[in-house]
PDB file of C-alpha atoms and ligand atoms in Angstrom:
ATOM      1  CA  UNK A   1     122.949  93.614 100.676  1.00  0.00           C
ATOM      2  CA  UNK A   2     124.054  97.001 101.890  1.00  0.00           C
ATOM      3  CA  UNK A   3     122.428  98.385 105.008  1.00  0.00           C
ATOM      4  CA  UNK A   4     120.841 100.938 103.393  1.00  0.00           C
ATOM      5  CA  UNK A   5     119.944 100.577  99.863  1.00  0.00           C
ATOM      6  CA  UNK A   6     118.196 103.343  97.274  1.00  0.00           C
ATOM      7  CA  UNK A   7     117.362 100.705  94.261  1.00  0.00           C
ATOM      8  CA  UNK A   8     115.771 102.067  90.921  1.00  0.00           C
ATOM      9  CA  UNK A   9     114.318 104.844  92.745  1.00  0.00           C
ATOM     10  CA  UNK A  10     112.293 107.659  91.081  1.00  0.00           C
ATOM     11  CA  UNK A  11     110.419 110.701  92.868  1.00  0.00           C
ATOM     12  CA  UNK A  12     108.301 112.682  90.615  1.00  0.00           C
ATOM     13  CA  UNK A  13     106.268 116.372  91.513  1.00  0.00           C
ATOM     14  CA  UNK A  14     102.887 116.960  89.257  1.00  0.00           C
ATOM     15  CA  UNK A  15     102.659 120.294  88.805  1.00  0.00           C
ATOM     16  CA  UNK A  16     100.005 120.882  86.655  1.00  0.00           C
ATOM     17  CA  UNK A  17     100.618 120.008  83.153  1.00  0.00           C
ATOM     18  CA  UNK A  18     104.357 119.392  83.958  1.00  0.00           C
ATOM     19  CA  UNK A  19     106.532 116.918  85.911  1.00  0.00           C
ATOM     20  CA  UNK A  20     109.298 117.431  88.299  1.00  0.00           C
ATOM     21  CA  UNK A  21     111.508 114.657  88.229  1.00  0.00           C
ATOM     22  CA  UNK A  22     113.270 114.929  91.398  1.00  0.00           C
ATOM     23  CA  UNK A  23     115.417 111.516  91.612  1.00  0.00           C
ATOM     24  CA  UNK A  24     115.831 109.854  88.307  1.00  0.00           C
ATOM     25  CA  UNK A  25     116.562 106.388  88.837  1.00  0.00           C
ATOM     26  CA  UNK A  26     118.791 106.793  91.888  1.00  0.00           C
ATOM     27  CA  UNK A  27     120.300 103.788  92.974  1.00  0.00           C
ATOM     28  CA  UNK A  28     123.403 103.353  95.646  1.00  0.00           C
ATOM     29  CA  UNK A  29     124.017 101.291  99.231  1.00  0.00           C
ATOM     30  CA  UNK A  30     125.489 102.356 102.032  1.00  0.00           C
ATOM     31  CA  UNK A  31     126.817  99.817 104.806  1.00  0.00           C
ATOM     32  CA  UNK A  32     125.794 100.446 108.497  1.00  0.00           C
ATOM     33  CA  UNK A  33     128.200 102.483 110.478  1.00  0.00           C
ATOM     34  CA  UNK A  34     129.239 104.297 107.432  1.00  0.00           C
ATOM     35  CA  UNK A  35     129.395 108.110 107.340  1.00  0.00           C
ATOM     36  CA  UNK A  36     128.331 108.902 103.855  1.00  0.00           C
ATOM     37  CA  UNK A  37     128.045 112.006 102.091  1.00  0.00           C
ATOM     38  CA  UNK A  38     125.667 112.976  99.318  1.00  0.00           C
ATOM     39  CA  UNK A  39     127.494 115.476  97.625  1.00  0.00           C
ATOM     40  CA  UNK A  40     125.599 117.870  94.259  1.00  0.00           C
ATOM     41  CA  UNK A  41     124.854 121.799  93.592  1.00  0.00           C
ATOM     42  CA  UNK A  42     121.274 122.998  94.627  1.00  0.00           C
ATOM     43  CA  UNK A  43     118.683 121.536  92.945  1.00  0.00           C
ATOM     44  CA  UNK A  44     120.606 117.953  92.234  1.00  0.00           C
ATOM     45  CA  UNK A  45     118.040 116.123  94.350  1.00  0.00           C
ATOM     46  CA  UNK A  46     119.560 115.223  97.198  1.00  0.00           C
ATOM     47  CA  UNK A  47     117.742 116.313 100.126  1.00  0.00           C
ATOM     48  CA  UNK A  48     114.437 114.491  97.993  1.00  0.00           C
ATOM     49  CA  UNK A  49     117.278 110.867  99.126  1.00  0.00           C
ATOM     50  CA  UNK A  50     117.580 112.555 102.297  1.00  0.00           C
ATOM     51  CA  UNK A  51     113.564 112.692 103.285  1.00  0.00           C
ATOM     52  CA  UNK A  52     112.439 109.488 101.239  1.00  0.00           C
ATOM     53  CA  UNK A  53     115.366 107.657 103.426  1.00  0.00           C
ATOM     54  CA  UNK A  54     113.990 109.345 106.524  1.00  0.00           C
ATOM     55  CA  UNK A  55     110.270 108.277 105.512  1.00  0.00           C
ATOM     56  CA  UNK A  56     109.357 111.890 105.539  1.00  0.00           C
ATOM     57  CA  UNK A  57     108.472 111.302 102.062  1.00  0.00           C
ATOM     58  CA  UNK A  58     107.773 108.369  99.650  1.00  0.00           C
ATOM     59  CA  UNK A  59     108.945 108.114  96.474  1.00  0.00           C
ATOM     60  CA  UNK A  60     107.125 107.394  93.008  1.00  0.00           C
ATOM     61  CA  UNK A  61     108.805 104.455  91.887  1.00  0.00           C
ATOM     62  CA  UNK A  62     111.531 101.572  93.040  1.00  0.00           C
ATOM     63  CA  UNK A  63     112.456 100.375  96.511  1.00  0.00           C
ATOM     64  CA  UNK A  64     113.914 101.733  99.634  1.00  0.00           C
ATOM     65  CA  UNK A  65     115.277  98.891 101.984  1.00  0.00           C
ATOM     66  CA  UNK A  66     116.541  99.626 105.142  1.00  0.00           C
ATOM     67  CA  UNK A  67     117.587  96.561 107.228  1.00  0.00           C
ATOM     68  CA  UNK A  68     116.768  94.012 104.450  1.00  0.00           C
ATOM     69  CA  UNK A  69     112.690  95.740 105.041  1.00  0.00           C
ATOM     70  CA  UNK A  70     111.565  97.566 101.706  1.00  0.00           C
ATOM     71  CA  UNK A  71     109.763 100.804 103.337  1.00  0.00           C
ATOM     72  CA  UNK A  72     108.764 102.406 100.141  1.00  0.00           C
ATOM     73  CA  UNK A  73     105.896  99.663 100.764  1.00  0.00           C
ATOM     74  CA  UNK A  74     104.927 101.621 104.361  1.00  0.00           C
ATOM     75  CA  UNK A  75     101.589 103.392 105.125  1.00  0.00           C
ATOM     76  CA  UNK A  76     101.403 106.581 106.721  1.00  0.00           C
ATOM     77  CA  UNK A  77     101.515 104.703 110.456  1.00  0.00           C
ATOM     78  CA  UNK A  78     104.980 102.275 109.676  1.00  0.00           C
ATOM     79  CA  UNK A  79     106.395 105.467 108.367  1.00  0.00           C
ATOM     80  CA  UNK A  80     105.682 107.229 111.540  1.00  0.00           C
ATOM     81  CA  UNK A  81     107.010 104.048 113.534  1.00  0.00           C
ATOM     82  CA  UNK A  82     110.035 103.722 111.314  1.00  0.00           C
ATOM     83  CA  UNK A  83     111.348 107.264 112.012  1.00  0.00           C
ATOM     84  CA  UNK A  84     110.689 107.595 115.602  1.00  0.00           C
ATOM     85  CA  UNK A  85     112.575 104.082 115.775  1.00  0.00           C
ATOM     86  CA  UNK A  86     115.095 104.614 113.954  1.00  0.00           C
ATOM     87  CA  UNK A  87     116.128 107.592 112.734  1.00  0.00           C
ATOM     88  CA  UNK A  88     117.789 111.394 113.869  1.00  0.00           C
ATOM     89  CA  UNK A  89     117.482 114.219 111.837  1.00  0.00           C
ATOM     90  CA  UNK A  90     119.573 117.173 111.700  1.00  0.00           C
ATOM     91  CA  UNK A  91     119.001 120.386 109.612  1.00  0.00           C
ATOM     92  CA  UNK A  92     120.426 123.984 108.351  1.00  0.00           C
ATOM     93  CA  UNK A  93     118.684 125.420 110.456  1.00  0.00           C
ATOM     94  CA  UNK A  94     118.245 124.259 113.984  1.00  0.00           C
ATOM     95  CA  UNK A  95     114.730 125.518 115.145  1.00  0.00           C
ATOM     96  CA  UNK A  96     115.546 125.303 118.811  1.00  0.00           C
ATOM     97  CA  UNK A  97     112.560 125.781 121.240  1.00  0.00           C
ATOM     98  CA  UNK A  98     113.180 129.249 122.410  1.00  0.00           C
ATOM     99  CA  UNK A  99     112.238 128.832 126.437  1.00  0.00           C
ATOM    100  CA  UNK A 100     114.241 125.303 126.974  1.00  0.00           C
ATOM    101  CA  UNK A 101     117.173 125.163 128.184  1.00  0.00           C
ATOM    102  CA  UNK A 102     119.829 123.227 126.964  1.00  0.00           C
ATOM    103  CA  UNK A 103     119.328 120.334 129.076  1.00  0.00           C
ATOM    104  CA  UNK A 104     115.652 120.071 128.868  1.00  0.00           C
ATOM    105  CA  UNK A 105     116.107 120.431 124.827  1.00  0.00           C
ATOM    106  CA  UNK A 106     117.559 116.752 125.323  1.00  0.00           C
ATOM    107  CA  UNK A 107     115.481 115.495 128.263  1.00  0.00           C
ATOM    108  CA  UNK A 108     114.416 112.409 125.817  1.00  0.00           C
ATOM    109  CA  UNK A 109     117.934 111.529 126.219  1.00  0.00           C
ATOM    110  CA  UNK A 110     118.721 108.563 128.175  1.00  0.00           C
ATOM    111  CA  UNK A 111     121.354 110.510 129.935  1.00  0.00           C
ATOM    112  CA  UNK A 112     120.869 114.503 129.012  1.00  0.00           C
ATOM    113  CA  UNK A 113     124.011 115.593 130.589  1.00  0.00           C
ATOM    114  CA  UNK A 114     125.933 113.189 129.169  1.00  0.00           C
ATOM    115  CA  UNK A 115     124.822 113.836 125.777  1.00  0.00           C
ATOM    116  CA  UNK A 116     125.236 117.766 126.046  1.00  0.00           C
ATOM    117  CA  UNK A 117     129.060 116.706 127.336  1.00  0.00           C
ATOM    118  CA  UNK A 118     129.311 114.745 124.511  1.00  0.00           C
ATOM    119  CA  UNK A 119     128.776 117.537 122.349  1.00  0.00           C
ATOM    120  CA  UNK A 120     131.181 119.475 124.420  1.00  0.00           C
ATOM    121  CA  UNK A 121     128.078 121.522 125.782  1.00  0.00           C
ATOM    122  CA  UNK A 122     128.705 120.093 129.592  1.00  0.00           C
ATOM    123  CA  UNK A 123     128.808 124.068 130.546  1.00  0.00           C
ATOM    124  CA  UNK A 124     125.904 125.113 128.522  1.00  0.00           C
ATOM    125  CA  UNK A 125     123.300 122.851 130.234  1.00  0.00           C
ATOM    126  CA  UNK A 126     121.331 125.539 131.595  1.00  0.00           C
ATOM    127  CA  UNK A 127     121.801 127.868 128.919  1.00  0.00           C
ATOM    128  CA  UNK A 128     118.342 128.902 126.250  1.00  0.00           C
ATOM    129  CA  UNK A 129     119.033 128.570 123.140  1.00  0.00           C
ATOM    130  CA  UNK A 130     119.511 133.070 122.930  1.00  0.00           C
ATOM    131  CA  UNK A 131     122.268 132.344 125.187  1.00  0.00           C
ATOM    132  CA  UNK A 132     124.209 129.940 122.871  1.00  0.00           C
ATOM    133  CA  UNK A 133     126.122 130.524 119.559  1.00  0.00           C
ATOM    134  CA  UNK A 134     125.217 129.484 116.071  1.00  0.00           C
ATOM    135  CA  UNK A 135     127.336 127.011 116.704  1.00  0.00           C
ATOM    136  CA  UNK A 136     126.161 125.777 119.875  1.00  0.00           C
ATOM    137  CA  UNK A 137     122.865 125.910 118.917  1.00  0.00           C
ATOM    138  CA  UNK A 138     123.546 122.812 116.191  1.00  0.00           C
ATOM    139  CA  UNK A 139     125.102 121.137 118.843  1.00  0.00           C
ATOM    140  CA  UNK A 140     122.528 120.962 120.864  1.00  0.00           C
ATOM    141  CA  UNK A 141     120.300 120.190 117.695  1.00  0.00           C
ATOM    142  CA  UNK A 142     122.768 117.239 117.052  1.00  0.00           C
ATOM    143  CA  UNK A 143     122.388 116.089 120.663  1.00  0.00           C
ATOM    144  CA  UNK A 144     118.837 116.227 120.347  1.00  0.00           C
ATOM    145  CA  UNK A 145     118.885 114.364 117.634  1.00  0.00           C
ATOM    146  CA  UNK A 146     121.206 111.757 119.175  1.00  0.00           C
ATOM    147  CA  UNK A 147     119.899 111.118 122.161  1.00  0.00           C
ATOM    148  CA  UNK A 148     117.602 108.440 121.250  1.00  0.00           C
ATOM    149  CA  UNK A 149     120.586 106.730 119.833  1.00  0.00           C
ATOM    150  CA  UNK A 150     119.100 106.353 116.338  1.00  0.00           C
ATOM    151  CA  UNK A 151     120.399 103.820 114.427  1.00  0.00           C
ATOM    152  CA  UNK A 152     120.539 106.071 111.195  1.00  0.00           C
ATOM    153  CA  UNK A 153     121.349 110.078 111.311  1.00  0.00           C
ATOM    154  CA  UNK A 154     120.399 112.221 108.505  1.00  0.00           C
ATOM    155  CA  UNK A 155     121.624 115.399 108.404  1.00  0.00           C
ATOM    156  CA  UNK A 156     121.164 118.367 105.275  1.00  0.00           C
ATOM    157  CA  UNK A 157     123.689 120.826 105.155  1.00  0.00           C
ATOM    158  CA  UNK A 158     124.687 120.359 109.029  1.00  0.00           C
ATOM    159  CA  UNK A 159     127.654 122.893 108.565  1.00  0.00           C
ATOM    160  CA  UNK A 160     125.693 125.590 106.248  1.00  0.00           C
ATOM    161  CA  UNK A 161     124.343 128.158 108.259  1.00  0.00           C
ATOM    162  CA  UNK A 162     128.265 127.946 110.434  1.00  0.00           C
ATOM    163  CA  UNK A 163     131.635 129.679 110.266  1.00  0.00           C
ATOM    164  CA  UNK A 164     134.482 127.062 109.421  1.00  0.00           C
ATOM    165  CA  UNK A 165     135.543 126.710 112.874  1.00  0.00           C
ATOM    166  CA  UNK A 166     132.132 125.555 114.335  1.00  0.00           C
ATOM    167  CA  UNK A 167     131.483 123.547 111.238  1.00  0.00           C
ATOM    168  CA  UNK A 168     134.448 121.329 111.689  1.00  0.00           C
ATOM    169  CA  UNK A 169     133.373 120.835 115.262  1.00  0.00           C
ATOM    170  CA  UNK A 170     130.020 119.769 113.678  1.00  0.00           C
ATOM    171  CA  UNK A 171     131.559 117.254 112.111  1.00  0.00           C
ATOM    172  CA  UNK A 172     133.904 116.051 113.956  1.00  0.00           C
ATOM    173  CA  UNK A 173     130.155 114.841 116.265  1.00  0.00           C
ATOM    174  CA  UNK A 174     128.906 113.718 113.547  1.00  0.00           C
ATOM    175  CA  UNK A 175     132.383 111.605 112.542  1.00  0.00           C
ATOM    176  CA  UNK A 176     132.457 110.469 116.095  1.00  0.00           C
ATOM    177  CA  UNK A 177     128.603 109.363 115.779  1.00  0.00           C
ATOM    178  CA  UNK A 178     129.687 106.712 112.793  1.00  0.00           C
ATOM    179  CA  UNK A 179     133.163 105.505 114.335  1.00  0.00           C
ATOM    180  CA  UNK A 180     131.825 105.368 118.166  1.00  0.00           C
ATOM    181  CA  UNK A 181     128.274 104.496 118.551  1.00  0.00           C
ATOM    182  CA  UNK A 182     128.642 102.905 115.088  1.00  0.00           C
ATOM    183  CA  UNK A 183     125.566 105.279 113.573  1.00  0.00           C
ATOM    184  CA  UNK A 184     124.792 105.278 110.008  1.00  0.00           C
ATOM    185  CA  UNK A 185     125.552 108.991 109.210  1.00  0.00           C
ATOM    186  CA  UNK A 186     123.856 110.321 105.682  1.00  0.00           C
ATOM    187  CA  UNK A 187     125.372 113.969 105.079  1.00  0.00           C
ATOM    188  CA  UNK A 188     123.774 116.004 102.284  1.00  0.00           C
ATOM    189  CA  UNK A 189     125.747 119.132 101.137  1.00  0.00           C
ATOM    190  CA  UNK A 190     127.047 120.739  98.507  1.00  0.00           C
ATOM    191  CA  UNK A 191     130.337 121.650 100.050  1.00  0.00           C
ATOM    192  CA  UNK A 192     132.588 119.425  97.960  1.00  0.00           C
ATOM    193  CA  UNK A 193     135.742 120.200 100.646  1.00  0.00           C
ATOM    194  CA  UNK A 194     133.947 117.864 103.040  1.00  0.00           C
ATOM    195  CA  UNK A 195     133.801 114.985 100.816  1.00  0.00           C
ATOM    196  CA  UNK A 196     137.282 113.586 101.934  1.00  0.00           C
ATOM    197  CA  UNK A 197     136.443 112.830 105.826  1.00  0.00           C
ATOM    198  CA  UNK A 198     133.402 110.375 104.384  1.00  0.00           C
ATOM    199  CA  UNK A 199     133.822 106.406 103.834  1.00  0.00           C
ATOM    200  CA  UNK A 200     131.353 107.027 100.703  1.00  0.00           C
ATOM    201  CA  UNK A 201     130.756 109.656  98.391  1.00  0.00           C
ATOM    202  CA  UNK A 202     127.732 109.975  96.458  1.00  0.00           C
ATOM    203  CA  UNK A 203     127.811 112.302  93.700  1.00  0.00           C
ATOM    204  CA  UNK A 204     124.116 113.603  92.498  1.00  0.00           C
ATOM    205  CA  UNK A 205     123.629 116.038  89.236  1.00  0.00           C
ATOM    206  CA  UNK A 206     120.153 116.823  87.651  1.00  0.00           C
ATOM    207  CA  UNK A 207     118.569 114.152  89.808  1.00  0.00           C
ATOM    208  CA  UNK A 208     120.586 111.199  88.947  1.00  0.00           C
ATOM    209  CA  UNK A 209     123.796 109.387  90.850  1.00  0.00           C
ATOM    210  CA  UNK A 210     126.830 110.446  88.894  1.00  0.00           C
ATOM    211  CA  UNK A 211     129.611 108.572  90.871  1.00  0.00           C
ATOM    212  CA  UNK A 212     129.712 106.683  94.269  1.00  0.00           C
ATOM    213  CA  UNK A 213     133.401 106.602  95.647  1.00  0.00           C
ATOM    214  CA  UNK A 214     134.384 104.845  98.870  1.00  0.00           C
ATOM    215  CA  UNK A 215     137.315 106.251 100.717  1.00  0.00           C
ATOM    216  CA  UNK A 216     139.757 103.765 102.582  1.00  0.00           C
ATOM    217  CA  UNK A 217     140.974 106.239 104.795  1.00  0.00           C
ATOM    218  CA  UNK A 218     139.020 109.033 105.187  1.00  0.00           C
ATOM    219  CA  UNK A 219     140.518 112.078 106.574  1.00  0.00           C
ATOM    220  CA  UNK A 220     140.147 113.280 110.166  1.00  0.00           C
ATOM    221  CA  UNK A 221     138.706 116.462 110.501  1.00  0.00           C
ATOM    222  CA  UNK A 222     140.860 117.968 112.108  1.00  0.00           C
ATOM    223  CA  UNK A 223     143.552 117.572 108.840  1.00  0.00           C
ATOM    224  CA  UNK A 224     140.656 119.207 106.731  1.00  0.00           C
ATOM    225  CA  UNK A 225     140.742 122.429 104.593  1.00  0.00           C
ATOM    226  CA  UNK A 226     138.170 124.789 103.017  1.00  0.00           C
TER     227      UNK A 226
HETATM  228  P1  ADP B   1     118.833 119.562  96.492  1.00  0.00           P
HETATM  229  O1  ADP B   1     118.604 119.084  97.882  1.00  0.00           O
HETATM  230  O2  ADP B   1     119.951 118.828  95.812  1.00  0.00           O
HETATM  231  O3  ADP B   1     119.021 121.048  96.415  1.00  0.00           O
HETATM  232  P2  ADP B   1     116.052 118.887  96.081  1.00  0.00           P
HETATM  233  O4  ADP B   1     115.963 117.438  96.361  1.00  0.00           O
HETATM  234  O5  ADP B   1     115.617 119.829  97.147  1.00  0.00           O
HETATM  235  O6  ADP B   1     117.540 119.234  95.611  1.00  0.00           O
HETATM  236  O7  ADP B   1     115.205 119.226  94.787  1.00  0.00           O
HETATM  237  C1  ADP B   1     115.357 118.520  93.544  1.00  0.00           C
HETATM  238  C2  ADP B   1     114.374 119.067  92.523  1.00  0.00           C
HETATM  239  O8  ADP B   1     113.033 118.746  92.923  1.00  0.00           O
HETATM  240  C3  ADP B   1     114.421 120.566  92.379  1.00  0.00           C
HETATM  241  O9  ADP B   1     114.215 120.878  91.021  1.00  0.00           O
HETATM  242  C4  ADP B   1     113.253 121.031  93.214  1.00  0.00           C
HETATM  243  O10 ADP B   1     112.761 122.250  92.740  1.00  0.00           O
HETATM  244  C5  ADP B   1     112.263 119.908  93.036  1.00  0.00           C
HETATM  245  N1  ADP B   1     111.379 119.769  94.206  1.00  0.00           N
HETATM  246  C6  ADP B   1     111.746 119.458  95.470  1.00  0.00           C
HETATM  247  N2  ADP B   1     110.686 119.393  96.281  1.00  0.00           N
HETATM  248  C7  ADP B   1     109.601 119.676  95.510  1.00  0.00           C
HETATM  249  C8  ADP B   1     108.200 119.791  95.753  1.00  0.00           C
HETATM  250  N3  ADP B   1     107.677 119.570  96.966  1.00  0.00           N
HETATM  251  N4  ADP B   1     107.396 120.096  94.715  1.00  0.00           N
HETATM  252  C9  ADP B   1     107.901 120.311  93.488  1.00  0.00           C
HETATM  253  N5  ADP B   1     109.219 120.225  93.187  1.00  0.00           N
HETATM  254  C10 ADP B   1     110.056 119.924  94.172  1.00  0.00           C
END
């Protein structure tokens, strides 16, 4: 069994008279240490994976096993366990808090100056988030979200809201995370050009899996084009 396995899932919004199916039977693995990449046009359903895999969110129907442990089953409290435990989360947009500094941002961090260096932030560590880039701003986000060392890092449209330059540095952390500290790394986009630099591909359309691809040797970013 994979490390991380969606199996027979459904999510389904009640809106009224009418239902939103949001994942239609959505079934894949992915293998720890993997970087994966859920790849679909807006609307597809795939940050609905991203948050039921997180335990932000349950779904309707079928099982969600994480570590052999099916946590579709989990009450409110697991849930809450299960993501501070396990899991980093990185989004479009960052939401830094405005009066930290860079350094305090990651003060959970067994080692915040490491983990800013990491980043390649080791000369922003007293900077506020105004004083930083786009850029630097989801680094900081990503070492945030890294410095717990989470075993699993979700992240929806990391690269979205950056120019191409800063987005490859994005993932080149994010790569690093996976092949490094051996992370499971969940991308959701719908940037297609990314798809080559994952080990899986996961192809979502109207709220169903279309195609799961592994690559055997997935690109480095730095070889990348979009
Ligand atoms: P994607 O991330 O691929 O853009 P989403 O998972 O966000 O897709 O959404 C999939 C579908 O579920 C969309 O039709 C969206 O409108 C619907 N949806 C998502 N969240 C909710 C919600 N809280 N209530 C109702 N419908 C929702």
């Amino acid at each position: 069994m994979a490390y991380i396995e969606m199996v027979h899932s459904f999510k389904r919004y009640h809106m009224g008279d009418i239902t939103i199916t949001a994942n239609n039977d959505v079934s894949f693995g992915i293998e720890r240490g993997e970087l994966a990449i859920i790849l679909g046009s807006s609307g597809a359903g795939k940050s609905t994976v991203l948050n039921i895999l997180g335990g932000m969110d349950t779904n309707s129907e079928g099982k969600v096993i994480i570590d052999g442990v099916d946590i579709s089953d989990f009450n409110a409290k697991q849930l809450t366990d299960y993501r501070r435990n396990n899991i980093g989360f990185v989004f479009q947009f960052y939401n830094l808090v405005a009066n930290l500094t860079a350094s305090e941002l990651v003060k959970n961090a067994a080692d915040p100056v490491q983990t800013l260096v990491d980043v390649g932030l080791g000369d922003r560590i007293d900077n506020f988030p105004a004083q930083l880039s786009g850029g630097e701003q989801q680094r900081v986000a990503i070492a945030r979200a890294v410095a717990k060392n989470p075993k699993i890092l979700l992240c929806d449209e990391p690269t979205g809201a950056l120019d191409y330059h800063t987005g490859k540095q994005v993932l080149r952390i994010l790569q690093d995370m996976s092949r490094k500290r051996g992370a499971t790394v969940v991308i959701v986009t719908h940037n297609s050009a990314i798809a080559p630099i994952a080990d899986r591909v996961i192809r979502m359309h109207d709220a169903r899996v279309k195609s799961i691809e592994t690559n055997e040797h997935p690109m480095d970013i730095e070889e990348l084009e979009w």
